[in-house]
mmCIF file of C-alpha atoms and ligand atoms in Angstrom:
data_model
loop_
_atom_site.group_PDB
_atom_site.id
_atom_site.type_symbol
_atom_site.label_atom_id
_atom_site.label_comp_id
_atom_site.label_asym_id
_atom_site.label_seq_id
_atom_site.Cartn_x
_atom_site.Cartn_y
_atom_site.Cartn_z
ATOM 1 C CA MET A 1 0.000 0.000 0.000
ATOM 2 C CA ARG A 2 1.546 3.311 -1.040
ATOM 3 C CA HIS A 3 1.277 6.347 1.217
ATOM 4 C CA PRO A 4 -0.188 9.169 -0.931
ATOM 5 C CA LEU A 5 2.469 11.507 0.453
ATOM 6 C CA SER A 6 5.341 9.118 -0.199
ATOM 7 C CA SER A 7 8.210 10.479 -2.277
ATOM 8 C CA GLU A 8 6.617 10.202 -5.707
ATOM 9 C CA ARG A 9 3.644 12.322 -4.614
ATOM 10 C CA VAL A 10 5.220 14.947 -2.389
ATOM 11 C CA THR A 11 4.198 18.375 -3.671
ATOM 12 C CA GLU A 12 5.548 21.752 -2.635
ATOM 13 C CA ALA A 13 2.128 23.161 -1.706
ATOM 14 C CA PRO A 14 0.918 22.372 1.829
ATOM 15 C CA ARG A 15 -1.463 19.472 1.687
ATOM 16 C CA PRO A 16 -5.201 20.248 1.765
ATOM 17 C CA ARG A 17 -6.991 20.496 5.124
ATOM 18 C CA ILE A 18 -8.332 17.297 6.630
ATOM 19 C CA SER A 19 -11.270 17.465 9.057
ATOM 20 C CA VAL A 20 -12.846 14.653 11.038
ATOM 21 C CA LEU A 21 -16.595 14.927 11.630
ATOM 22 C CA ARG A 22 -17.995 12.963 14.596
ATOM 23 C CA LEU A 23 -21.715 12.366 14.105
ATOM 24 C CA GLY A 24 -24.173 11.633 16.865
ATOM 25 C CA HIS A 25 -22.071 12.217 19.989
ATOM 26 C CA ARG A 26 -23.842 11.186 23.176
ATOM 27 C CA ARG A 27 -22.377 13.173 26.072
ATOM 28 C CA GLU A 28 -22.595 10.450 28.708
ATOM 29 C CA ARG A 29 -22.260 7.297 26.627
ATOM 30 C CA ASP A 30 -19.533 8.463 24.204
ATOM 31 C CA LYS A 31 -17.508 10.734 26.501
ATOM 32 C CA ARG A 32 -14.233 8.826 26.421
ATOM 33 C CA ILE A 33 -14.410 7.432 22.921
ATOM 34 C CA THR A 34 -15.208 10.828 21.393
ATOM 35 C CA SER A 35 -12.357 12.373 23.346
ATOM 36 C CA HIS A 36 -10.001 9.661 22.052
ATOM 37 C CA LEU A 37 -11.375 10.108 18.537
ATOM 38 C CA GLY A 38 -10.324 13.765 18.522
ATOM 39 C CA LEU A 39 -6.884 12.940 19.914
ATOM 40 C CA THR A 40 -6.487 10.226 17.265
ATOM 41 C CA ALA A 41 -7.516 12.665 14.532
ATOM 42 C CA ARG A 42 -4.858 15.097 15.772
ATOM 43 C CA ALA A 43 -2.110 12.488 16.192
ATOM 44 C CA PHE A 44 -2.608 10.910 12.765
ATOM 45 C CA GLY A 45 -2.646 14.042 10.650
ATOM 46 C CA ALA A 46 -6.073 15.667 10.674
ATOM 47 C CA ASP A 47 -6.180 19.462 11.082
ATOM 48 C CA GLU A 48 -9.552 19.689 12.783
ATOM 49 C CA VAL A 49 -12.187 17.637 14.582
ATOM 50 C CA ILE A 50 -15.834 18.693 14.360
ATOM 51 C CA LEU A 51 -18.136 17.463 17.118
ATOM 52 C CA SER A 52 -21.854 17.052 16.465
ATOM 53 C CA GLY A 53 -24.756 15.453 18.285
ATOM 54 C CA GLU A 54 -24.936 16.506 21.931
ATOM 55 C CA GLU A 55 -22.797 19.529 22.821
ATOM 56 C CA ASP A 56 -19.890 18.625 25.078
ATOM 57 C CA PRO A 57 -17.510 21.412 26.172
ATOM 58 C CA SER A 58 -15.359 18.872 28.041
ATOM 59 C CA ALA A 59 -14.341 17.204 24.773
ATOM 60 C CA ILE A 60 -13.405 20.563 23.247
ATOM 61 C CA GLU A 61 -11.428 21.441 26.374
ATOM 62 C CA THR A 62 -9.535 18.134 26.250
ATOM 63 C CA TRP A 63 -8.526 18.605 22.625
ATOM 64 C CA ASN A 64 -7.462 22.214 23.129
ATOM 65 C CA SER A 65 -5.511 21.302 26.244
ATOM 66 C CA VAL A 66 -3.545 18.555 24.462
ATOM 67 C CA THR A 67 -2.784 20.893 21.565
ATOM 68 C CA GLU A 68 -1.593 23.573 23.989
ATOM 69 C CA ARG A 69 0.659 21.117 25.841
ATOM 70 C CA PHE A 70 1.967 19.089 22.883
ATOM 71 C CA GLY A 71 1.943 21.708 20.147
ATOM 72 C CA GLY A 72 0.672 22.200 16.641
ATOM 73 C CA ASP A 73 -2.390 24.104 15.506
ATOM 74 C CA PHE A 74 -5.084 21.435 15.626
ATOM 75 C CA GLU A 75 -8.563 22.950 15.719
ATOM 76 C CA CYS A 76 -11.858 21.723 17.140
ATOM 77 C CA ARG A 77 -15.396 23.009 17.219
ATOM 78 C CA TYR A 78 -19.054 22.027 17.674
ATOM 79 C CA GLU A 79 -21.434 21.848 14.686
ATOM 80 C CA ALA A 80 -25.161 21.883 15.472
ATOM 81 C CA LYS A 81 -26.270 20.937 11.931
ATOM 82 C CA PRO A 82 -23.672 18.457 10.633
ATOM 83 C CA MET A 83 -25.543 17.154 7.597
ATOM 84 C CA SER A 84 -26.316 20.692 6.354
ATOM 85 C CA TRP A 85 -22.658 21.576 6.837
ATOM 86 C CA LEU A 86 -21.567 18.386 5.066
ATOM 87 C CA ARG A 87 -23.873 19.029 2.090
ATOM 88 C CA ARG A 88 -22.272 22.464 1.633
ATOM 89 C CA PHE A 89 -18.772 21.064 2.208
ATOM 90 C CA SER A 90 -19.299 18.285 -0.352
ATOM 91 C CA LYS A 91 -19.683 20.867 -3.145
ATOM 92 C CA GLY A 92 -15.937 21.411 -3.238
ATOM 93 C CA GLY A 93 -14.496 19.004 -0.717
ATOM 94 C CA THR A 94 -13.953 15.240 -0.555
ATOM 95 C CA VAL A 95 -16.235 13.345 1.832
ATOM 96 C CA ILE A 96 -14.939 10.022 3.138
ATOM 97 C CA HIS A 97 -17.357 8.038 5.289
ATOM 98 C CA LEU A 98 -15.880 5.240 7.421
ATOM 99 C CA THR A 99 -18.388 2.411 7.686
ATOM 100 C CA MET A 100 -18.166 -1.346 8.019
ATOM 101 C CA TYR A 101 -20.402 -1.563 4.925
ATOM 102 C CA GLY A 102 -17.947 0.274 2.682
ATOM 103 C CA GLU A 103 -15.248 -0.626 0.157
ATOM 104 C CA PRO A 104 -12.198 -2.344 1.672
ATOM 105 C CA TRP A 105 -9.691 0.358 2.567
ATOM 106 C CA ARG A 106 -6.646 -1.499 1.232
ATOM 107 C CA GLU A 107 -8.199 -1.558 -2.229
ATOM 108 C CA ALA A 108 -9.593 1.968 -2.141
ATOM 109 C CA VAL A 109 -7.121 4.161 -0.269
ATOM 110 C CA ASP A 110 -4.748 4.807 -3.167
ATOM 111 C CA ASP A 111 -7.682 5.992 -5.295
ATOM 112 C CA ILE A 112 -8.754 8.689 -2.837
ATOM 113 C CA PRO A 113 -7.006 11.897 -3.911
ATOM 114 C CA LEU A 114 -5.650 14.269 -1.278
ATOM 115 C CA ASP A 115 -6.004 17.218 -3.669
ATOM 116 C CA ALA A 116 -8.889 19.113 -2.013
ATOM 117 C CA PRO A 117 -10.087 19.756 1.528
ATOM 118 C CA ALA A 118 -11.396 16.474 2.911
ATOM 119 C CA THR A 119 -13.725 15.452 5.719
ATOM 120 C CA VAL A 120 -13.569 11.967 7.217
ATOM 121 C CA VAL A 121 -16.949 11.136 8.789
ATOM 122 C CA VAL A 122 -17.488 8.633 11.601
ATOM 123 C CA GLY A 123 -20.761 7.768 13.281
ATOM 124 C CA GLY A 124 -21.948 7.357 16.816
ATOM 125 C CA THR A 125 -25.646 6.712 17.000
ATOM 126 C CA LYS A 126 -27.549 5.635 13.905
ATOM 127 C CA VAL A 127 -25.850 7.060 10.835
ATOM 128 C CA PRO A 128 -28.243 8.792 8.377
ATOM 129 C CA GLY A 129 -28.703 6.775 5.173
ATOM 130 C CA GLU A 130 -28.208 9.989 3.164
ATOM 131 C CA LEU A 131 -24.544 9.952 4.154
ATOM 132 C CA PHE A 132 -23.826 6.862 2.060
ATOM 133 C CA LYS A 133 -24.933 8.756 -1.061
ATOM 134 C CA LEU A 134 -23.400 12.090 -0.088
ATOM 135 C CA ALA A 135 -19.968 10.545 0.535
ATOM 136 C CA ASP A 136 -17.481 10.391 -2.315
ATOM 137 C CA HIS A 137 -16.047 7.264 -0.682
ATOM 138 C CA ASN A 138 -17.625 4.811 1.780
ATOM 139 C CA ILE A 139 -14.648 2.965 3.229
ATOM 140 C CA SER A 140 -14.537 -0.078 5.512
ATOM 141 C CA ILE A 141 -11.713 -1.103 7.774
ATOM 142 C CA GLY A 142 -12.729 -4.737 7.606
ATOM 143 C CA ASN A 143 -16.406 -5.629 7.492
ATOM 144 C CA GLN A 144 -16.887 -6.329 11.182
ATOM 145 C CA PRO A 145 -18.282 -3.802 13.649
ATOM 146 C CA HIS A 146 -15.563 -2.271 15.792
ATOM 147 C CA SER A 147 -14.750 1.290 16.795
ATOM 148 C CA GLU A 148 -14.599 4.711 15.225
ATOM 149 C CA VAL A 149 -11.229 5.284 16.896
ATOM 150 C CA ALA A 150 -9.668 2.160 15.411
ATOM 151 C CA ALA A 151 -11.211 2.833 12.010
ATOM 152 C CA LEU A 152 -9.979 6.434 11.969
ATOM 153 C CA ALA A 153 -6.458 5.531 13.046
ATOM 154 C CA VAL A 154 -6.019 2.841 10.423
ATOM 155 C CA PHE A 155 -7.532 4.964 7.669
ATOM 156 C CA LEU A 156 -5.549 8.127 8.393
ATOM 157 C CA GLU A 157 -2.291 6.193 8.777
ATOM 158 C CA SER A 158 -2.789 4.552 5.395
ATOM 159 C CA TRP A 159 -4.126 7.667 3.618
ATOM 160 C CA VAL A 160 -2.079 10.513 5.059
ATOM 161 C CA GLY A 161 1.038 8.476 5.713
ATOM 162 C CA PRO A 162 3.928 9.203 8.067
ATOM 163 C CA LEU A 163 4.026 12.586 9.835
ATOM 164 C CA ASP A 164 7.118 14.613 10.672
ATOM 165 C CA GLU A 165 6.056 15.286 14.272
ATOM 166 C CA SER A 166 8.886 17.737 14.862
ATOM 167 C CA GLU A 167 7.436 19.886 12.081
ATOM 168 C CA ARG A 168 3.781 19.307 12.742
ATOM 169 C CA PHE A 169 3.543 19.629 16.524
ATOM 170 C CA VAL A 170 5.536 22.776 17.187
ATOM 171 C CA GLY A 171 5.164 25.304 19.967
ATOM 172 C CA GLY A 172 4.020 22.936 22.689
ATOM 173 C CA GLU A 173 5.124 22.875 26.305
ATOM 174 C CA ILE A 174 6.058 19.191 26.143
ATOM 175 C CA GLU A 175 7.843 17.106 23.542
ATOM 176 C CA VAL A 176 8.155 13.349 23.950
ATOM 177 C CA VAL A 177 11.577 11.923 23.171
ATOM 178 C CA PRO A 178 11.089 8.352 21.942
ATOM 179 C CA SER A 179 13.010 5.938 24.145
ATOM 180 C CA GLU A 180 13.442 2.181 24.372
ATOM 181 C CA ARG A 181 12.915 1.931 28.095
ATOM 182 C CA ALA A 182 12.081 5.263 29.728
ATOM 183 C CA LYS A 183 9.570 8.113 29.686
ATOM 184 C CA ARG A 184 11.678 10.968 28.282
ATOM 185 C CA VAL A 185 10.271 14.423 27.576
ATOM 186 C CA ARG A 186 11.683 17.799 26.688
ATOM 187 C CA ASN A 187 9.959 20.579 28.605
ATOM 188 C CA HIS A 188 9.728 23.794 26.597
ATOM 189 C CA SER A 189 7.405 25.611 28.967
ATOM 190 C CA GLY A 190 10.238 27.571 30.561
ATOM 191 C CA GLU A 191 11.603 28.732 27.170
HETATM 192 N N1 SAM B 201 -24.561 2.506 15.677
HETATM 193 C C1 SAM B 201 -23.956 3.111 14.502
HETATM 194 C C2 SAM B 201 -24.760 2.695 13.277
HETATM 195 O O1 SAM B 201 -25.520 1.743 13.389
HETATM 196 O O2 SAM B 201 -24.572 3.294 12.258
HETATM 197 C C3 SAM B 201 -22.505 2.687 14.297
HETATM 198 C C4 SAM B 201 -21.771 2.397 15.573
HETATM 199 S S1 SAM B 201 -20.059 2.116 15.245
HETATM 200 C C5 SAM B 201 -19.399 1.570 16.739
HETATM 201 C C6 SAM B 201 -19.496 3.784 15.223
HETATM 202 C C7 SAM B 201 -18.687 4.121 13.999
HETATM 203 O O3 SAM B 201 -17.484 3.393 13.974
HETATM 204 C C8 SAM B 201 -19.332 3.835 12.668
HETATM 205 O O4 SAM B 201 -20.298 4.806 12.320
HETATM 206 C C9 SAM B 201 -18.114 3.871 11.740
HETATM 207 O O5 SAM B 201 -17.823 5.214 11.403
HETATM 208 C C10 SAM B 201 -17.013 3.297 12.619
HETATM 209 N N2 SAM B 201 -16.746 1.897 12.338
HETATM 210 C C11 SAM B 201 -17.046 0.833 13.113
HETATM 211 N N3 SAM B 201 -16.644 -0.318 12.515
HETATM 212 C C12 SAM B 201 -16.080 0.039 11.325
HETATM 213 C C13 SAM B 201 -15.480 -0.685 10.248
HETATM 214 N N4 SAM B 201 -15.386 -2.038 10.258
HETATM 215 N N5 SAM B 201 -15.013 0.011 9.188
HETATM 216 C C14 SAM B 201 -15.104 1.375 9.151
HETATM 217 N N6 SAM B 201 -15.668 2.123 10.141
HETATM 218 C C15 SAM B 201 -16.149 1.447 11.217
#
C-alpha cells in the first residue's frame, strides 16, 4: 500500500486540510471514545475535529488542552447541523465516510485523492442513510463492527502516511523523546 504523500507524490504546496466529523455524539455514553477520537484525529494528521450530536464542552477542552501542551495548531469546534454543513462542504471538498459496509480500505485508499479539503466522517448513534450517497467514498476497515477510533487511526495512517512530528507539533510545552525503556520528555514551557 503506497502512502499518498510518499516520495513520488510529495508536492511543494501544503497538503489540503483534513477534518474529522464525529456524528451523533452522546455526552454520557460516548464521553471517552469521542475524546479519544479527537486525539487520534490530531495524532494521525487531521487538522480539525468537528463534534456534532450533543454539545460537550469537556471534549473541546480536552482537545485544546492537548494541543496547547503538545503543540501544533489542531482545531476543534461544535457543529449543530452536521448534515447541512456536510452538504455544503461536499460541493468542493472530498467526503470520506468510514463504515463497516464500505469498500475495503486497502483496495480503495490509493484511489482517494488528497487534492482538495477532505472530511472523514465517523458515526456514533444511527448514521443517516443519506450519508452513504453524499460521501465520495464509503470505506470499511474490515467488514466487522468495531470502533470509530480504530477505524480512523487505520484509515488516516494509510491515507495521510507518516508525519514529521517535529514539524507538525511545534510550539508545545512538552515534547516526547522516543526511548526504548524510559519516559523521556523535553519541557519547553520555561523557554
Ligand atoms: N450505531 C452506529 C450505526 O448503526 O450506524 C454505528 C456504531 S459504530 C461503533 C461507530 C462508527 O465506527 C461507525 O459509524 C463507523 O464510522 C465506525 N466503524 C465501526 N466499525 C467500522 C469498520 N469495520 N469500518 C469502518 N468504520 C467502522
